[in-house]
PDB file of C-alpha atoms and ligand atoms in Angstrom:
ATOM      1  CA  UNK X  59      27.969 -40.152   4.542  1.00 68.00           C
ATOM      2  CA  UNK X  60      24.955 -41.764   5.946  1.00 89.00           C
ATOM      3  CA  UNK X  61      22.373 -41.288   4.042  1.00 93.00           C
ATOM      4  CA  UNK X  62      19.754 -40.198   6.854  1.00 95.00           C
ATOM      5  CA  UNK X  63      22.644 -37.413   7.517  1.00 95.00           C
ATOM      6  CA  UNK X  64      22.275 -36.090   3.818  1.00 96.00           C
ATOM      7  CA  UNK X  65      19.020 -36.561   3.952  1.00 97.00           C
ATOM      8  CA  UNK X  66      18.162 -34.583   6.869  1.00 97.00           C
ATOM      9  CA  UNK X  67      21.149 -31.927   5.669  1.00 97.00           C
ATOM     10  CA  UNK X  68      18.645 -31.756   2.418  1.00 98.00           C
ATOM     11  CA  UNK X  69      15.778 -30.708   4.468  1.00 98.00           C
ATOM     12  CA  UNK X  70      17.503 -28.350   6.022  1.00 98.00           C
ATOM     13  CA  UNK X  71      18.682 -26.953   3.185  1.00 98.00           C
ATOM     14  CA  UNK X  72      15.071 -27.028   1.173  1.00 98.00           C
ATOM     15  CA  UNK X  73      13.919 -25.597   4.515  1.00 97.00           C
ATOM     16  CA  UNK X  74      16.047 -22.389   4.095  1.00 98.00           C
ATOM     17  CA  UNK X  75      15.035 -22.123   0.482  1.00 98.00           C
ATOM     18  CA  UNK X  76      11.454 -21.765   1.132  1.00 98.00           C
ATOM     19  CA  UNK X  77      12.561 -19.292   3.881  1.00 98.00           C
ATOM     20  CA  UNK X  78      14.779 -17.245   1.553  1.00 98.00           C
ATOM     21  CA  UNK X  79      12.116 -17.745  -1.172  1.00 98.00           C
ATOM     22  CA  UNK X  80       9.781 -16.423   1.229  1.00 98.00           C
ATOM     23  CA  UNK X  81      11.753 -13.520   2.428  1.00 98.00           C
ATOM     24  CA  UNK X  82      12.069 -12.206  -1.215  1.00 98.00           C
ATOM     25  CA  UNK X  83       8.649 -12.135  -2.302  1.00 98.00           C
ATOM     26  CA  UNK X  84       7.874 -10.268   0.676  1.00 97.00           C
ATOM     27  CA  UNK X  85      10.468  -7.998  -0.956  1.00 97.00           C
ATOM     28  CA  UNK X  86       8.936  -8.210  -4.617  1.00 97.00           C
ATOM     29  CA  UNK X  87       5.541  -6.967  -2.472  1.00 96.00           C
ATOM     30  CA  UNK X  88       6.792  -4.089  -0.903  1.00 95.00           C
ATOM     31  CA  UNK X  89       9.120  -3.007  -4.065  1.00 96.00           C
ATOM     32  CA  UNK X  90       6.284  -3.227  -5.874  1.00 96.00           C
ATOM     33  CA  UNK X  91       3.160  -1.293  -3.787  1.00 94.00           C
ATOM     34  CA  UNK X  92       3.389   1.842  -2.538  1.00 95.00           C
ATOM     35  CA  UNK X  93       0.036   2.160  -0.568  1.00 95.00           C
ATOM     36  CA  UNK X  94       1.246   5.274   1.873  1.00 95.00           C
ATOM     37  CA  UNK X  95       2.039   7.010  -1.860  1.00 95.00           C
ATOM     38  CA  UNK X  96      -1.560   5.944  -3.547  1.00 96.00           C
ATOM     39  CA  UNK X  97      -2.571   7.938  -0.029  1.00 97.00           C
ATOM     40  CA  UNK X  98      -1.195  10.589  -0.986  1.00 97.00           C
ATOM     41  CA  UNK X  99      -2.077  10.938  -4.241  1.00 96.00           C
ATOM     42  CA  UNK X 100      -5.692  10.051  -3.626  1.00 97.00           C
ATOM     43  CA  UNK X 101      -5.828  13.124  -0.970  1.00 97.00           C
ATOM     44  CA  UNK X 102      -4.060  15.712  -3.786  1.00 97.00           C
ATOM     45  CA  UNK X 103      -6.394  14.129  -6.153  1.00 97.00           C
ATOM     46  CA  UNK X 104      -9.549  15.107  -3.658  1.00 98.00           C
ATOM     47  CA  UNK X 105      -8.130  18.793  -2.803  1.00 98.00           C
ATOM     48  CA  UNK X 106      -7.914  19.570  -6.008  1.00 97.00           C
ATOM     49  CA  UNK X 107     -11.711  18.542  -7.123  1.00 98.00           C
ATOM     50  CA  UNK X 108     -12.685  20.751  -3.684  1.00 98.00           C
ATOM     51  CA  UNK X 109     -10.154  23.486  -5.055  1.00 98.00           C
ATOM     52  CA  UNK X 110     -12.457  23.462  -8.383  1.00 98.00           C
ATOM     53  CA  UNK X 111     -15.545  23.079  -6.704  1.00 98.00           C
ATOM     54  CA  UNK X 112     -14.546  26.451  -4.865  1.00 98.00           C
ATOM     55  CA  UNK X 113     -13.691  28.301  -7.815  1.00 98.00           C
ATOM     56  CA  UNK X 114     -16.638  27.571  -9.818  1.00 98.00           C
ATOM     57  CA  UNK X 115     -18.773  28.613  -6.711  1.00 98.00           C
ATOM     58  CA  UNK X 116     -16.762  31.801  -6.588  1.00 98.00           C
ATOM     59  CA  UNK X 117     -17.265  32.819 -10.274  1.00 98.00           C
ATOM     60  CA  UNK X 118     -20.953  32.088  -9.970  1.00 98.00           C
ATOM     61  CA  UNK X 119     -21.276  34.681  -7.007  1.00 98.00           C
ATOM     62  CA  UNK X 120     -18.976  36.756  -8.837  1.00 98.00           C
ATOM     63  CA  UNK X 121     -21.546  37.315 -11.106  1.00 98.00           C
ATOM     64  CA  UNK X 122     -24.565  37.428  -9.132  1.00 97.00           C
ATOM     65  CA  UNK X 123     -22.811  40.694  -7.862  1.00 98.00           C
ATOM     66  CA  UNK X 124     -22.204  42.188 -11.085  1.00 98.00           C
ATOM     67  CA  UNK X 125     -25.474  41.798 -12.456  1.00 98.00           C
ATOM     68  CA  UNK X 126     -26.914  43.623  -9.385  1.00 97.00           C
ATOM     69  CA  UNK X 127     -24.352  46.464  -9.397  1.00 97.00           C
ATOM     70  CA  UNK X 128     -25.000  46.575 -13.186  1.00 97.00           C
ATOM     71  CA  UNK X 129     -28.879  46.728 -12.750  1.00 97.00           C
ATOM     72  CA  UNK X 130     -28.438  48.975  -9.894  1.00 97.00           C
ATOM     73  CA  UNK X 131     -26.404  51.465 -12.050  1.00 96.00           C
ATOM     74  CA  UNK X 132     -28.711  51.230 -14.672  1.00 96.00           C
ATOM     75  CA  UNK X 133     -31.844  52.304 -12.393  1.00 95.00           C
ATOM     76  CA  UNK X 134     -29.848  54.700 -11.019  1.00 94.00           C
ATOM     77  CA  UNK X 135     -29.296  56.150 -13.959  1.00 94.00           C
ATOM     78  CA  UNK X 136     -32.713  55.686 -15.376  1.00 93.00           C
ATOM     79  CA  UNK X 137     -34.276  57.746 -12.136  1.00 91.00           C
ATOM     80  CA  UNK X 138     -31.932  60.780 -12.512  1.00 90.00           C
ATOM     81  CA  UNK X 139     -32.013  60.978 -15.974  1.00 88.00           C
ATOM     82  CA  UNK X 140     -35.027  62.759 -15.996  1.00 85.00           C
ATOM     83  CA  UNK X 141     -36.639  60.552 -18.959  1.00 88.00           C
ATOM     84  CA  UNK X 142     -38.977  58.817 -16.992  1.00 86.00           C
ATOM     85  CA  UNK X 143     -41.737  61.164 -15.769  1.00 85.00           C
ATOM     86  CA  UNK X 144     -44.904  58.240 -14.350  1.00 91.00           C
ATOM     87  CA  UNK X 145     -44.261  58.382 -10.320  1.00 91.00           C
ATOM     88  CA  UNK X 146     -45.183  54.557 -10.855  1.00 94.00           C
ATOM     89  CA  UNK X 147     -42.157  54.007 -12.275  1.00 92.00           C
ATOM     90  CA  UNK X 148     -39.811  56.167 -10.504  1.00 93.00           C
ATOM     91  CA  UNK X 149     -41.586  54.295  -7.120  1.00 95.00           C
ATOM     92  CA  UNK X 150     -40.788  50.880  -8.961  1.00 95.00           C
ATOM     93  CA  UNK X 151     -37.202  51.862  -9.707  1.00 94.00           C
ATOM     94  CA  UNK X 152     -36.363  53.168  -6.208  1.00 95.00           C
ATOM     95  CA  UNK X 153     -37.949  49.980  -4.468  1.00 96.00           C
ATOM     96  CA  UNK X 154     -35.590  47.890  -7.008  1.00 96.00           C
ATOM     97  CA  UNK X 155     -32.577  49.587  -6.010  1.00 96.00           C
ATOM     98  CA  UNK X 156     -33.501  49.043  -2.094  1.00 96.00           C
ATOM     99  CA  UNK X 157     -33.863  45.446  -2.581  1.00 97.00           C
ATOM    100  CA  UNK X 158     -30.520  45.555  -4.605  1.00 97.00           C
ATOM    101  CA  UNK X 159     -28.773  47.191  -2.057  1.00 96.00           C
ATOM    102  CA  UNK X 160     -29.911  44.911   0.950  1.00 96.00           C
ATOM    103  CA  UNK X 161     -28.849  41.437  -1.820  1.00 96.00           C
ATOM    104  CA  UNK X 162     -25.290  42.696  -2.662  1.00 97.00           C
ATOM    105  CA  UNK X 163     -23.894  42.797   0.555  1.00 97.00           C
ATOM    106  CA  UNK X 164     -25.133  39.556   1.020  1.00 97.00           C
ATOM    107  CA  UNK X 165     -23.231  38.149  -2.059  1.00 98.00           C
ATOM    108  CA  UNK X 166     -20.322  40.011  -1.074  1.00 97.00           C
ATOM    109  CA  UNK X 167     -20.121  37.816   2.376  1.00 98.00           C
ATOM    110  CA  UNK X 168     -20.449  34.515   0.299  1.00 98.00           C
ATOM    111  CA  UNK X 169     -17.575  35.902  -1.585  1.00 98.00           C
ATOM    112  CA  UNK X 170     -15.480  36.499   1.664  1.00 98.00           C
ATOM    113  CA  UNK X 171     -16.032  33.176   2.682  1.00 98.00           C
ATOM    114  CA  UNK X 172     -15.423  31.050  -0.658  1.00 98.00           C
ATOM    115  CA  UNK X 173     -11.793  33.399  -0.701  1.00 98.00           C
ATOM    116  CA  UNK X 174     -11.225  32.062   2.973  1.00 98.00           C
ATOM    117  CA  UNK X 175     -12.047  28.779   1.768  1.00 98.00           C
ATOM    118  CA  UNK X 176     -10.341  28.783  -0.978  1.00 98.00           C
ATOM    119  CA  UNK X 177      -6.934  29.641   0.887  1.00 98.00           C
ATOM    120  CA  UNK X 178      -7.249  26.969   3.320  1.00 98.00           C
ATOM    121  CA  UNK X 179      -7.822  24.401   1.040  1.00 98.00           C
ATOM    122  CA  UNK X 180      -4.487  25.909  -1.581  1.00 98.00           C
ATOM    123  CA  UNK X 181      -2.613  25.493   2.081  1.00 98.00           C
ATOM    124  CA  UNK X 182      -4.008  21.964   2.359  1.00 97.00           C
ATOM    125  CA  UNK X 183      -2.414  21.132  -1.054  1.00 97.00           C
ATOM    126  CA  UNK X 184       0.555  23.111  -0.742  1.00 97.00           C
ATOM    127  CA  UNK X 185       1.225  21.239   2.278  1.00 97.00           C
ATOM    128  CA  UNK X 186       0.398  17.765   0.612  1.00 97.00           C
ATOM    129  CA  UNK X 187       2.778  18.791  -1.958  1.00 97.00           C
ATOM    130  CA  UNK X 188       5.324  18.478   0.948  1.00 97.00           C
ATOM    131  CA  UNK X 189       4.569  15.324   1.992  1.00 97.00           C
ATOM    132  CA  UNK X 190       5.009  13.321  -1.524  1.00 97.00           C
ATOM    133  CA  UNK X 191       8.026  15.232  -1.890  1.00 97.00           C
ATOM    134  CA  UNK X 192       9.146  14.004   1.057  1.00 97.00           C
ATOM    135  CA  UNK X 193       7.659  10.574   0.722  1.00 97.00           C
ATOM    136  CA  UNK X 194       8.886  10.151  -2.891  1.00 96.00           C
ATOM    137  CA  UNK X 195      12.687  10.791  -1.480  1.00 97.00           C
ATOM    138  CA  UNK X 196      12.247   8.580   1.649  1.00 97.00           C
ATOM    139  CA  UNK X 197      10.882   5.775  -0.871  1.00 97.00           C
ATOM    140  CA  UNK X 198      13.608   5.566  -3.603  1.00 97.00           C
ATOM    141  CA  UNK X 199      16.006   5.536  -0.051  1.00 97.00           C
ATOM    142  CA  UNK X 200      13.738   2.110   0.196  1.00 97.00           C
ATOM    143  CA  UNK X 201      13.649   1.132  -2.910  1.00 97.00           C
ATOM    144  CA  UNK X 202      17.223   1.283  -2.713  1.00 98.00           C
ATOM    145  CA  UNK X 203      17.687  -0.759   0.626  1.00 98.00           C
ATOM    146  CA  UNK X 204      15.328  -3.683  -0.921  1.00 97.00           C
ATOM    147  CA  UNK X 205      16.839  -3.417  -3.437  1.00 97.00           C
ATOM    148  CA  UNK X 206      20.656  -4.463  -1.976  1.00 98.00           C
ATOM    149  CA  UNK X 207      18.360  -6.622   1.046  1.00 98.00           C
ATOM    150  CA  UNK X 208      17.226  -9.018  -2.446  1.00 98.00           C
ATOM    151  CA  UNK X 209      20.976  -9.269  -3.613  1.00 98.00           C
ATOM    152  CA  UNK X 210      22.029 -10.586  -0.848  1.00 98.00           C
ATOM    153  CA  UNK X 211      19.288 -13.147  -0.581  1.00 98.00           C
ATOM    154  CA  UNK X 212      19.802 -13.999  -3.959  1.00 98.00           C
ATOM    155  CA  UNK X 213      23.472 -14.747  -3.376  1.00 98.00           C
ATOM    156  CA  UNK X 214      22.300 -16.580  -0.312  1.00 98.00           C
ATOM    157  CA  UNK X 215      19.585 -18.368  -2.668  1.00 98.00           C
ATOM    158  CA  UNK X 216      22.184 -19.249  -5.299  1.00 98.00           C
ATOM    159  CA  UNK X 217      24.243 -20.868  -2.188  1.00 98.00           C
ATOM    160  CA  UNK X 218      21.955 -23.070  -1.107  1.00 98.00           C
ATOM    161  CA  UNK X 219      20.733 -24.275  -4.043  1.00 98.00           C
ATOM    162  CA  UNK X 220      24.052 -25.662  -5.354  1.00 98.00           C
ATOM    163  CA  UNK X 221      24.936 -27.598  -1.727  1.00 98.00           C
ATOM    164  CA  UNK X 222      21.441 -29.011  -2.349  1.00 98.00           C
ATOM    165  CA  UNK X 223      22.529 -29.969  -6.089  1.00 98.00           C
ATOM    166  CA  UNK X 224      25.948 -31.307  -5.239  1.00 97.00           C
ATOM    167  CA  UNK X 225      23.824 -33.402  -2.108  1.00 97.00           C
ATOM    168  CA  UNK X 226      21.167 -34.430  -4.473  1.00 97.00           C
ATOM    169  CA  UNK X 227      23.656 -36.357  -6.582  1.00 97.00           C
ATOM    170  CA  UNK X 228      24.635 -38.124  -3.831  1.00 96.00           C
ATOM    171  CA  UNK X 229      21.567 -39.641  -3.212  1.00 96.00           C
ATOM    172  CA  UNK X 230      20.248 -43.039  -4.359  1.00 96.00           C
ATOM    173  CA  UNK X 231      17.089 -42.970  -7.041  1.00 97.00           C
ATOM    174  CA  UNK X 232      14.988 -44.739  -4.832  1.00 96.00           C
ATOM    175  CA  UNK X 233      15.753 -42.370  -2.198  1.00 96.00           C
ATOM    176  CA  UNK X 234      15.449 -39.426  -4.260  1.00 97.00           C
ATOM    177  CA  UNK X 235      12.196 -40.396  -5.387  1.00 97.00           C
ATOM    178  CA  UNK X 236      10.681 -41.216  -1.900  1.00 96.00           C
ATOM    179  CA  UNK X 237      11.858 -37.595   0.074  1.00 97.00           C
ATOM    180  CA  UNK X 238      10.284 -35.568  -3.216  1.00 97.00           C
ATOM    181  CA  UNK X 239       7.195 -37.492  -2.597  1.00 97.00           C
ATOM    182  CA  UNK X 240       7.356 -37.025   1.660  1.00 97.00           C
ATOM    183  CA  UNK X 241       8.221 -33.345   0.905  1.00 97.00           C
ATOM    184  CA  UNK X 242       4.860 -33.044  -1.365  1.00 97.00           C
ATOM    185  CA  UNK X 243       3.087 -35.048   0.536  1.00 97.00           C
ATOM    186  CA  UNK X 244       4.005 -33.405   4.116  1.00 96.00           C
ATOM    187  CA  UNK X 245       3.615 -29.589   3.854  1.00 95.00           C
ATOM    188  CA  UNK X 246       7.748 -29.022   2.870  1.00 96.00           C
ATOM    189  CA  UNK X 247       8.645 -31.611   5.175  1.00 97.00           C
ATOM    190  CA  UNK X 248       9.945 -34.990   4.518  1.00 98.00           C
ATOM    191  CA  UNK X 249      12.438 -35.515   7.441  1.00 97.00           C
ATOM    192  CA  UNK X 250      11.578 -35.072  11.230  1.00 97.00           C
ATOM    193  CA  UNK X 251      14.218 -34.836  14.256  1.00 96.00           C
ATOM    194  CA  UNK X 252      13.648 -37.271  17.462  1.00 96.00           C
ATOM    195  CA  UNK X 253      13.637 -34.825  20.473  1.00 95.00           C
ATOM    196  CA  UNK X 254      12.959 -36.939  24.099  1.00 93.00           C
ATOM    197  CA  UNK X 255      12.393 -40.302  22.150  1.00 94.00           C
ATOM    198  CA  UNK X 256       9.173 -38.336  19.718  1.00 96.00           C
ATOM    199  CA  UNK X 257       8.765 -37.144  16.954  1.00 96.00           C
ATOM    200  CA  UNK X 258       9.890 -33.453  16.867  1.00 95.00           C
ATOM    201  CA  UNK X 259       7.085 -32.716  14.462  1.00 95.00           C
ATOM    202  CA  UNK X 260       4.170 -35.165  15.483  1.00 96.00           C
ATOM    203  CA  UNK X 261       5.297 -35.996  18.893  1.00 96.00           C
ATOM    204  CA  UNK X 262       4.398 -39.882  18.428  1.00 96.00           C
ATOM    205  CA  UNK X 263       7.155 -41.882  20.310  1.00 96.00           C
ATOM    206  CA  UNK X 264       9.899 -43.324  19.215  1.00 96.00           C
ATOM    207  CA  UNK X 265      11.467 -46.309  20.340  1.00 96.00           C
ATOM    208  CA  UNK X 266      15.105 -46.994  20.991  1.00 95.00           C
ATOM    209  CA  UNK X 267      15.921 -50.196  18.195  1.00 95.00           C
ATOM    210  CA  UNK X 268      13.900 -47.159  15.706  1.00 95.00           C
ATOM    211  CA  UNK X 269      16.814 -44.754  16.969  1.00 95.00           C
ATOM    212  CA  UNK X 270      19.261 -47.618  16.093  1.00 94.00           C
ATOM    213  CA  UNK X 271      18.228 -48.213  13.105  1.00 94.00           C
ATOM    214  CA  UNK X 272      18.420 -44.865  11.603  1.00 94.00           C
ATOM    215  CA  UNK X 273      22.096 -44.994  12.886  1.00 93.00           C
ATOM    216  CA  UNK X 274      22.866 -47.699  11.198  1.00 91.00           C
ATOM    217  CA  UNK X 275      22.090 -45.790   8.227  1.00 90.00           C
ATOM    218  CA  UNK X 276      18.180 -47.426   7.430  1.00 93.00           C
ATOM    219  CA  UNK X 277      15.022 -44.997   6.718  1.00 95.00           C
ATOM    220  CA  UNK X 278      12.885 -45.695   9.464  1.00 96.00           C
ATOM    221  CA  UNK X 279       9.445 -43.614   9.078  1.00 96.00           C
ATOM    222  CA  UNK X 280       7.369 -41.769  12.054  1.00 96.00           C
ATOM    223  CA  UNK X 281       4.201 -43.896  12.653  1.00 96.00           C
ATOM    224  CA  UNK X 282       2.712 -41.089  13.695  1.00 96.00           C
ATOM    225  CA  UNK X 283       2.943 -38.602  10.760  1.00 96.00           C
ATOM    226  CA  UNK X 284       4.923 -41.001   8.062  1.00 96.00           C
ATOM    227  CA  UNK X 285       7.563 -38.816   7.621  1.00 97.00           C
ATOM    228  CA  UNK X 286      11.692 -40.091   7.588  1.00 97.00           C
ATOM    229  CA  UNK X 287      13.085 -39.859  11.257  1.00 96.00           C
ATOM    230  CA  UNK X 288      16.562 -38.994  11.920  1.00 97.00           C
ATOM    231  CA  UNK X 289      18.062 -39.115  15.415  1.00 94.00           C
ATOM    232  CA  UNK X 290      21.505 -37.104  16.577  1.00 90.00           C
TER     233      UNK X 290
HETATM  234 ZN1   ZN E  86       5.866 -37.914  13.364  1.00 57.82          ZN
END
């Protein structure tokens, strides 16, 4: 075969390499991160804080209710007992109780409201609960469909990369040497087609004998970009 055939077969080849290369890292990447999950689990992880948050605020009014119906029991008790005689004290006692009894129901709406709270936010979680249920299922279906997408690009892979081998050994050491250097040299690409008498990747022209030559089977370089130019 003429060697600027093989050669520009080779980049063709390397070309979908990179490409398949490419296409399977992408797949690596989304195998690997789950950001819609972390989501997920960041928001269960923010309801639940707010779910303690609530609790702790209920037991504390809990307690400031107690106390008062404990203390208002206990004054109660201490001004129909008949032990306490100074009208001083019975005065102070009653005015306690009053205050007491104007604080609790006060309390008692806090507690309401914490309770309401506290429901909405247990629906909140129940409901996220849902979702990475549902998530988790609709990701292992994923999981699974990368998983068969990366055989197949790894059969493809494994394809390409013995036509390249069997091509490679084809090629001249000389030859070899200066389209690993082009390919280094010029981002992945060492040969360029001639489209309309230019360079299909530089667009510099291209002249006719140029055309010839590579026919004839010579590497003729761009002298725009430098690279190896093969003509159909
Ligand atoms: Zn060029």
């Amino acid at each position: 075969m003429n060697i600027i055939i093989s050669l520009h077969e080779l980049q063709l080849i390397d070309n979908s390499i990179v490409r398949i290369n490419r296409v399977l890292e992408n797949l690596r990447n989304k195998m690997s991160t789950d950001p819609e999950g972390v989501q997920l689990l960041l928001k269960v992880a923010s309801v639940r804080s707010s779910i303690e948050a609530i609790n702790t605020e209920l037991t504390k009014v809990t307690r400031e209710i107690t106390n008062r119906q404990i203390k208002y029991s206990q004054n109660d008790s201490a001004l129909y007992g008949g032990k306490i005689s100074s009208s001083k004290e019975l005065q102070e006692l009653q005015s306690e109780n009053a205050h007491l009894k104007e604080q609790i129901p006060i309390f008692e709406e806090q507690l309401m409201s914490l309770m309401v709270k506290l429901e909405e936010t247990k629906s909140v979680e129940t409901q996220l609960a849902a979702e990475i249920e549902l998530h988790t299922d609709q990701r292992s279906q994923f999981l699974i469909q990368l998983a068969e997408e990366t055989a197949i690009h790894k059969q493809e892979l494994g394809n390409y990369q013995s036509q390249r081998s069997s091509l490679w050994e084809t090629l001249p050491q000389d030859v070899q040497t200066t389209y690993t250097s082009l390919r280094k040299a010029k981002s992945g690409i060492a040969v360029t087609e001639v489209k309309d008498d230019s360079c299909g990747t530089c667009g510099a022209d291209i002249s006719k004998s140029e055309i010839q030559q590579t026919h004839g089977g010579s590497i003729v370089t761009c002298q725009g970009c430098g690279r190896i130019i093969f003509a159909r």
